Tab-separated table of C-alpha atoms in Angstrom:
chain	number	residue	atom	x	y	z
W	1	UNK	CA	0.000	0.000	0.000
W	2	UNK	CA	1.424	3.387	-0.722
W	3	UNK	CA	1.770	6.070	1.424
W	4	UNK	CA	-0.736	8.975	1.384
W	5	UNK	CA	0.312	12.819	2.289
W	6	UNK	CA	-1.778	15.334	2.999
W	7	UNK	CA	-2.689	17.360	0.210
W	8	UNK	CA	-1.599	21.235	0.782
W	9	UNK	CA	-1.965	22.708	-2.449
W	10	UNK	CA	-5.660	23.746	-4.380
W	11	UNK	CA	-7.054	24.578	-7.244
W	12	UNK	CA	-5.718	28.148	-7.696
W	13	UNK	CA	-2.054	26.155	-7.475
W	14	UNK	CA	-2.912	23.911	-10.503
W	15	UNK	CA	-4.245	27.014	-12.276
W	16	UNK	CA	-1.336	29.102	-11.832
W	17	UNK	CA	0.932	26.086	-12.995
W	18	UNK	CA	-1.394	25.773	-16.215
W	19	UNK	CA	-0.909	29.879	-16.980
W	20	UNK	CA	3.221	29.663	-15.649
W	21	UNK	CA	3.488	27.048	-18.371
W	22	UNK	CA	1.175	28.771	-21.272
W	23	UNK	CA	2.590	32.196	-20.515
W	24	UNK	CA	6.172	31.819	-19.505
W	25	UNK	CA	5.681	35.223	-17.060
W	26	UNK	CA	5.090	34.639	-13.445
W	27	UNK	CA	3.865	39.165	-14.157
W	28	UNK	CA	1.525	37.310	-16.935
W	29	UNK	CA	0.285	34.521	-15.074
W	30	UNK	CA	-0.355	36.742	-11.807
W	31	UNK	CA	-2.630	38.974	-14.047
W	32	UNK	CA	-4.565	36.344	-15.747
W	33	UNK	CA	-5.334	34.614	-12.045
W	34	UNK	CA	-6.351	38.299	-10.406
W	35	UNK	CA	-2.879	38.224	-8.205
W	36	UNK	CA	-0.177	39.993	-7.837
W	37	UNK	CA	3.571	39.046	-9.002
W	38	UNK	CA	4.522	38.361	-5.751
W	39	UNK	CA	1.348	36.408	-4.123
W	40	UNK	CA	2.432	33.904	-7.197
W	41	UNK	CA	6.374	33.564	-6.579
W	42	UNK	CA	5.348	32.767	-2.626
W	43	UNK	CA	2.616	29.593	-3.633
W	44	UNK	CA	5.154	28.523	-6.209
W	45	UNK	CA	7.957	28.641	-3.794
W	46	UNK	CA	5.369	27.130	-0.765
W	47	UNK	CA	4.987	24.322	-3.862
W	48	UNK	CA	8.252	23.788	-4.682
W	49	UNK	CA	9.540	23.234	-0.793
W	50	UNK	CA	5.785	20.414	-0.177
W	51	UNK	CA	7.251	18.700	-3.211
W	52	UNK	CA	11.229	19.317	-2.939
W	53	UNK	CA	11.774	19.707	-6.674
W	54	UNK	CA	11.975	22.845	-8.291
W	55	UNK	CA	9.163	23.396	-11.085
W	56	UNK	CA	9.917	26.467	-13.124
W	57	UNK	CA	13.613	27.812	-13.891
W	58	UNK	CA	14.219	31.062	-14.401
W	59	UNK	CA	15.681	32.436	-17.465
W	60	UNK	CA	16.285	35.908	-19.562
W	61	UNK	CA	12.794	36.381	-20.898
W	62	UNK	CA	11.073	34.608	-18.255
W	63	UNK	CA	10.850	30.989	-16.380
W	64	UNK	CA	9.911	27.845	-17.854
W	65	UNK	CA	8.671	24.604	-16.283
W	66	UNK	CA	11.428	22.226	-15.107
W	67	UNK	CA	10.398	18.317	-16.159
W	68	UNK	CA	8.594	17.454	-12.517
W	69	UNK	CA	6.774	21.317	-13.690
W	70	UNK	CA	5.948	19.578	-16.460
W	71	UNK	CA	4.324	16.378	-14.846
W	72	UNK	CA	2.184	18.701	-12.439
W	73	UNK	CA	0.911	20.884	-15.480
W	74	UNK	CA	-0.361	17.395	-17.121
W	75	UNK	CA	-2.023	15.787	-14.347
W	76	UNK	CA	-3.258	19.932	-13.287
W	77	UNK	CA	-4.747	20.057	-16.901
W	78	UNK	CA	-6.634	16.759	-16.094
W	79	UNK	CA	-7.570	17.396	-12.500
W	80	UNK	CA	-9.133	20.683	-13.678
W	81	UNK	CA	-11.344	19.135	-15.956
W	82	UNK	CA	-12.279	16.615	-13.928
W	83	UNK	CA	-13.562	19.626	-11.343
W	84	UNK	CA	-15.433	21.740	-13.486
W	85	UNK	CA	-16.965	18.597	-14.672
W	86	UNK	CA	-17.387	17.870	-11.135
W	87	UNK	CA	-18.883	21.262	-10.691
W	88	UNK	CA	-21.358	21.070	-13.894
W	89	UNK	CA	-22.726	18.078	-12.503
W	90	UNK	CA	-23.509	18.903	-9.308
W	91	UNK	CA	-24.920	22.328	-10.482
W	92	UNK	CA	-27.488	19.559	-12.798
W	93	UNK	CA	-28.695	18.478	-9.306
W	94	UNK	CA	-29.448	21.303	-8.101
W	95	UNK	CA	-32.266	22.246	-10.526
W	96	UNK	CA	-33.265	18.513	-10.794
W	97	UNK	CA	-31.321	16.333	-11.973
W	98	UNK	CA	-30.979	12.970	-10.601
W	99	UNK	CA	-28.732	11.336	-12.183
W	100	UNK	CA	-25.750	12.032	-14.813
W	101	UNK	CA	-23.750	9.591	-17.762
W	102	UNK	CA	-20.680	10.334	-19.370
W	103	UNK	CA	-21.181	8.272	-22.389
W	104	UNK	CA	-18.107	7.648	-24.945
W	105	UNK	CA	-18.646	6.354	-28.721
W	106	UNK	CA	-17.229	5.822	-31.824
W	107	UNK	CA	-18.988	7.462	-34.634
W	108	UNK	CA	-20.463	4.696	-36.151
W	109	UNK	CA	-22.565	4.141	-32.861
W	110	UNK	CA	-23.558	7.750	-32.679
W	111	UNK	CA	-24.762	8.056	-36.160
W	112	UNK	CA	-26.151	5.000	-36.571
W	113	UNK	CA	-27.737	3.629	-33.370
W	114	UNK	CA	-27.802	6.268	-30.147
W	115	UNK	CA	-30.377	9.171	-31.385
W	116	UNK	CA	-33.323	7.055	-31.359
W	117	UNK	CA	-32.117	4.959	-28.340
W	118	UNK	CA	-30.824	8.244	-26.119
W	119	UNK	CA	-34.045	10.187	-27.167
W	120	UNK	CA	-36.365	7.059	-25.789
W	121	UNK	CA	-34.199	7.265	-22.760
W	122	UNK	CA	-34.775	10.781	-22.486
W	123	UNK	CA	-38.175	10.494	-22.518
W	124	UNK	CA	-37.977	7.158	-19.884
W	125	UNK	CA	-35.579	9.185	-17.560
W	126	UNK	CA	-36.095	12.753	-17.660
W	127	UNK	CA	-34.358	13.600	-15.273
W	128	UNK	CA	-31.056	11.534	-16.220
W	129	UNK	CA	-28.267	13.787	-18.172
W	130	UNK	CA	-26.268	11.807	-20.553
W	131	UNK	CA	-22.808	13.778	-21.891
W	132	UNK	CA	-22.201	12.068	-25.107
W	133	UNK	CA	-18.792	12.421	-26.409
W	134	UNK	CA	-17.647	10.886	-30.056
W	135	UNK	CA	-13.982	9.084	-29.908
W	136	UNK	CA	-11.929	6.320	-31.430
W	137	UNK	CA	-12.681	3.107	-30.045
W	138	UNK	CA	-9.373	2.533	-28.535
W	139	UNK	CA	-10.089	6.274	-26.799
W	140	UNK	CA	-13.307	5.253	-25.771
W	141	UNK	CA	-11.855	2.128	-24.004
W	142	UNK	CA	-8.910	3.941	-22.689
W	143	UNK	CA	-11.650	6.808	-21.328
W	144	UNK	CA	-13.680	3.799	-19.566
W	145	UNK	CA	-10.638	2.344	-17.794
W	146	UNK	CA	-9.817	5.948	-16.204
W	147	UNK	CA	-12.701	6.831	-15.412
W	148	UNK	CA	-13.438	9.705	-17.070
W	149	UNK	CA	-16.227	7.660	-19.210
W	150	UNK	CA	-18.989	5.707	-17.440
W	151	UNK	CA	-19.977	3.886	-20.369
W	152	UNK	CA	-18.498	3.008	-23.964
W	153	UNK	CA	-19.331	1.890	-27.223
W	154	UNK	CA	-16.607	0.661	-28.963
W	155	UNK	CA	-15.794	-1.778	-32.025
W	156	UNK	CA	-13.032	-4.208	-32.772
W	157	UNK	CA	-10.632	-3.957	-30.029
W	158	UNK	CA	-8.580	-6.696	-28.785
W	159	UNK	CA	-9.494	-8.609	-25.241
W	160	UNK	CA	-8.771	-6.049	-22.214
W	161	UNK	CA	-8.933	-7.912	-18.706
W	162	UNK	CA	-9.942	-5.335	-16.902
W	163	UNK	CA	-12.822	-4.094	-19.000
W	164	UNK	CA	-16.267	-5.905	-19.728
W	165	UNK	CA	-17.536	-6.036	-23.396
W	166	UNK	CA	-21.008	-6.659	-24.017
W	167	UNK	CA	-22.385	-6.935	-27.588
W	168	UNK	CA	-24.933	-4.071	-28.275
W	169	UNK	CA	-25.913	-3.829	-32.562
W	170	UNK	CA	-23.942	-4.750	-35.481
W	171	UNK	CA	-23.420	-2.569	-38.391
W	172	UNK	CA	-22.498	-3.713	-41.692
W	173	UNK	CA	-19.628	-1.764	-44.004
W	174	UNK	CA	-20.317	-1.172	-47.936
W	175	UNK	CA	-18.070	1.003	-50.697
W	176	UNK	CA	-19.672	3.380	-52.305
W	177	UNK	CA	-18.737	4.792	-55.572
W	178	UNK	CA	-19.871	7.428	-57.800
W	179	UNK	CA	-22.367	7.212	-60.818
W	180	UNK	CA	-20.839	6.043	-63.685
W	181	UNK	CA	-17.639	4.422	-61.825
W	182	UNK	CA	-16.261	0.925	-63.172
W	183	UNK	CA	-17.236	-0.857	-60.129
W	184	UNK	CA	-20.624	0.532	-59.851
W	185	UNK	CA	-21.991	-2.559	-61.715
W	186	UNK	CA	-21.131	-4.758	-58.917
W	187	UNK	CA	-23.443	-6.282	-56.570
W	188	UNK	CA	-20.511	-7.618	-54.022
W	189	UNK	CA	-17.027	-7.672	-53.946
W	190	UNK	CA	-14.237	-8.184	-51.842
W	191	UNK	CA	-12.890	-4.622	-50.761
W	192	UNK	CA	-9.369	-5.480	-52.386
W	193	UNK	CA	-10.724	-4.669	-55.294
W	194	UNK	CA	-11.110	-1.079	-54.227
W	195	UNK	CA	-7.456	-0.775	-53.779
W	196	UNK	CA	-7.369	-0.200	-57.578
W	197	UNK	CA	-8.993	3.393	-57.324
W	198	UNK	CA	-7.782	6.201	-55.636
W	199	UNK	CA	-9.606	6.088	-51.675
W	200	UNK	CA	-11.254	8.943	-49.553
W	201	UNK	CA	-10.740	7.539	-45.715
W	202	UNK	CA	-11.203	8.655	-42.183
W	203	UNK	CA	-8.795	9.935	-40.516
W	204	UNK	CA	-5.859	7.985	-39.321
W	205	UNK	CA	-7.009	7.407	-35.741
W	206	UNK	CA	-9.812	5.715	-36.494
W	207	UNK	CA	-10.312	2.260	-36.204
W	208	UNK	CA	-12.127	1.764	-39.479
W	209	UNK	CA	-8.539	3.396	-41.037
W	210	UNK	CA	-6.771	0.534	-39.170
W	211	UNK	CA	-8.666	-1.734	-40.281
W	212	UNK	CA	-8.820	-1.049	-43.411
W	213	UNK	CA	-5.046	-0.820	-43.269
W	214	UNK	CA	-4.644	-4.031	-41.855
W	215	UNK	CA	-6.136	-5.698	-44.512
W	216	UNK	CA	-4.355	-3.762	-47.449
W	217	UNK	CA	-1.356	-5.131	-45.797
W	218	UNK	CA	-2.634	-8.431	-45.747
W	219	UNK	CA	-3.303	-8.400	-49.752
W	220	UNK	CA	0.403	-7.490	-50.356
W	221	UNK	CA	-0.983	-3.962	-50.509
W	222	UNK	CA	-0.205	-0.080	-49.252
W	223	UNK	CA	-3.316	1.736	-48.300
W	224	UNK	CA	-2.704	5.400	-49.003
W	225	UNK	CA	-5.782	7.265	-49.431
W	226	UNK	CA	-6.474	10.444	-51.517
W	227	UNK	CA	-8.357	12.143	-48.984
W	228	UNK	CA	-8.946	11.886	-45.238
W	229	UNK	CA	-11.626	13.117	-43.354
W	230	UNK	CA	-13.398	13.271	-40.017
W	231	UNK	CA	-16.860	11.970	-40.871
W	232	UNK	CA	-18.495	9.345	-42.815
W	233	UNK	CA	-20.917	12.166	-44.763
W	234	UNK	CA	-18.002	13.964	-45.809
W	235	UNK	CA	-16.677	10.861	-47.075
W	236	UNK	CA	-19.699	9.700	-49.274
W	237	UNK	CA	-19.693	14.247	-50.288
W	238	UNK	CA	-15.887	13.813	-51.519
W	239	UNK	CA	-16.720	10.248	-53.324
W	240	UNK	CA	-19.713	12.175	-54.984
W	241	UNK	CA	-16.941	15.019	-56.062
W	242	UNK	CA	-15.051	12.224	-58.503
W	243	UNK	CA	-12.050	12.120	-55.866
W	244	UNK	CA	-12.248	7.884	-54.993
W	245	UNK	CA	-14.672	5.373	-53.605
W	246	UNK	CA	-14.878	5.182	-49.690
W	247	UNK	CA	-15.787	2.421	-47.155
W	248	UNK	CA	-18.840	3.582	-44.656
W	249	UNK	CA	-21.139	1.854	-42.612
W	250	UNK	CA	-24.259	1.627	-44.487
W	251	UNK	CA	-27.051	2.235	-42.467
W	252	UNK	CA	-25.485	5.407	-41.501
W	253	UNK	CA	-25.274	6.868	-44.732
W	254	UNK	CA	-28.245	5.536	-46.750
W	255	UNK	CA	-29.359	8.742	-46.702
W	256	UNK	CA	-26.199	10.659	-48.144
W	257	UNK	CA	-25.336	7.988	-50.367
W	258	UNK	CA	-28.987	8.000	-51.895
W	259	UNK	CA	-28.812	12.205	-52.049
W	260	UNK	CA	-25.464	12.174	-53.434
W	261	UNK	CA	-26.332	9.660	-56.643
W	262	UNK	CA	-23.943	7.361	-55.025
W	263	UNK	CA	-24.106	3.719	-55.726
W	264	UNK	CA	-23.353	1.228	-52.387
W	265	UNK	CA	-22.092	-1.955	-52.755
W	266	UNK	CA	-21.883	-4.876	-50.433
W	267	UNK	CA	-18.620	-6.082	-49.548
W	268	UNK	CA	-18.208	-9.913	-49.394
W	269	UNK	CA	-15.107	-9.658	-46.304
W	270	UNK	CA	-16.488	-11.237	-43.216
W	271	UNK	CA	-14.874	-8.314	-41.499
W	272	UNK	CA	-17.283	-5.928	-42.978
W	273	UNK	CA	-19.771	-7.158	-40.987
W	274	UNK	CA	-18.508	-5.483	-36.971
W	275	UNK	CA	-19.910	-6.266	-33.590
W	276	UNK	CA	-20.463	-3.020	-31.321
W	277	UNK	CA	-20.146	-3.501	-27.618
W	278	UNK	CA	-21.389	-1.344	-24.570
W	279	UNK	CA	-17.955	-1.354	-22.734
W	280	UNK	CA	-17.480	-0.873	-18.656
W	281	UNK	CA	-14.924	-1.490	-16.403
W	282	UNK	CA	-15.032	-4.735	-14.885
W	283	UNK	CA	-14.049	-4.068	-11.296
W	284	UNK	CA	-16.535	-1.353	-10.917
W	285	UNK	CA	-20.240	-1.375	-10.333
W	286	UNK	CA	-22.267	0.564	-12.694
W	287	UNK	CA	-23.751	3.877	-10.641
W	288	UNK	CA	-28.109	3.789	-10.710
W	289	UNK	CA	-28.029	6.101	-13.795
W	290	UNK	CA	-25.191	4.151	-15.744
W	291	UNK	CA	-27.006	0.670	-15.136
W	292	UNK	CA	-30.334	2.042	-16.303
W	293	UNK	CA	-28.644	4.052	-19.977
W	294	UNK	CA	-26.605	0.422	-20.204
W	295	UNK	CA	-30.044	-2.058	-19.622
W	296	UNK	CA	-31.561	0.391	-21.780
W	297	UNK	CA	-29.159	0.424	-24.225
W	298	UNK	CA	-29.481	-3.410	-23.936
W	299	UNK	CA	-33.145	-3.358	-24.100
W	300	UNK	CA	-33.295	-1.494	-27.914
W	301	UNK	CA	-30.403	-4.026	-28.691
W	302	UNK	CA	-32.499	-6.905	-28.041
W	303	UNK	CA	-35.374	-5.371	-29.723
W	304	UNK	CA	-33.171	-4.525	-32.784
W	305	UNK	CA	-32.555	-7.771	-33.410
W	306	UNK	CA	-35.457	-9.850	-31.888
């Protein structure tokens, strides 16, 4: 068991550490945090003496943060979110709220699965706040395992022991191409056969990029798109512009590909069929408001597929 110190610094500390290290000016930084110059040398010495390491060193045009200045200012920039979070969320109590979710997902899940299901939830549990944020899956998993998500929806990720996976919808990937292209008379076909025209991706992040990647690789090929972008309807607007084809889930973008003129066509690789999963830490137990958004969530997956 480690040993625990008391804590003798606050928030003001970690905010004057943040403005040291973005303004280089203890002058600066004292005016930004309503101080004066020397009101900030005296809690960054009173700092420096609790932790016995320096954290800024003084130079010609100002001071800069030493490397154990550095490690405060990362774990300050995260502790400070955590608190206004902290702050927003108790402030939702206090005109009603009962509970609140910090929900993580990759895009697919957002666009494709979680307005109908959060807007039935909404109207179930009214009182329930749910703070949806898009990410990679491997984000979204790493988010979950901190903390700083309650619940994840993630895709294709490799076994983690300390994290539960439970399957929640499936989505299916196509191509689509523009009118007139050469593979546009196609049913089905395997997406190596895409690697003959120029590509419009996602950006590299994602996990449909790595994927898609992988499998290049595994075909003896490079994948190098044309294009990358942050969305899948910016994807299927730059395939409709002429510049490639471009692998998106298709129930998400029936509607773009259909506006656009596009054509979609099935892909016959068993990968293009993916299993979503509702991801949560397995050592923790689910607060009331997470455990009714993830039996919900289970609830429209069930009745998806019933």
């Amino acid at each position: 068991m480690s040993t625990r110190f008391p804590i003798r610094f606050d928030w003001k500390d970690l905010e004057l550490i943040l403005a040291l290290a973005e303004t280089g000016s203890i002058a600066a930084a004292a005016q930004r945090n309503h101080l004066v110059a020397s009101a900030v040398s005296k809690r960054l010495s009173d700092l420096e003496q609790q932790f016995g390491a320096a954290l800024v060193e003084r130079h010609a045009r100002g001071v800069r943060l030493t490397p154990a200045g550095e490690a405060l200012r990362a774990r300050a920039v995260h502790l400070l979110d955590e608190a206004h979070r902290l702050q927003g969320e108790l402030q939702d109590y206090a005109s009603g709220v009962t509970g609140h979710v910090r929900l993580f997902a990759n895009i697919s899940a957002i666009v494709e699965f979680l307005p109908r299901a959060l807007a039935a939830f909404r109207d179930t549990y009214p009182g329930i706040r749910v703070e949806l944020q898009e990410q990679v899956s491997a984000d979204v998993a790493q988010a979950v395992r901190a903390g700083v998500a309650d619940l994840g929806i993630v895709s294709e990720l490799p076994h983690m022991p300390d994290l539960t996976f439970t399957p929640f919808r499936q989505d299916e990937l196509q191509l689509v191409v523009p009118a007139g292209h050469p593979l546009a008379a196609r049913e089905q076909l395997p997406f190596t056969a895409a690697l003959d025209y120029p590509l419009v991706g996602l950006h590299a992040n994602s996990t449909l990029h790595v994927r898609l990647t992988r499998e290049a690789a595994q075909a003896g090929r490079e994948l190098r798109p044309l294009v990358q972008v942050t969305s899948f309807d910016a994807v299927c607007a730059m395939v409709a512009a002429g510049l490639g084809v471009g692998v998106v889930p298709r129930a998400a973008t029936t509607p773009y590909v259909q506006s656009l003129g596009l054509t979609g066509l099935t892909l016959s690789d068993d990968w293009a069929h993916r299993q979503l999963c509702l991801c949560t830490r397995a050592d923790t137990v689910l607060s009331p408001a997470t455990h009714q958004l993830f039996t919900h969530l289970q609830q429209t997956s069930e009745t998806a597929t019933g």
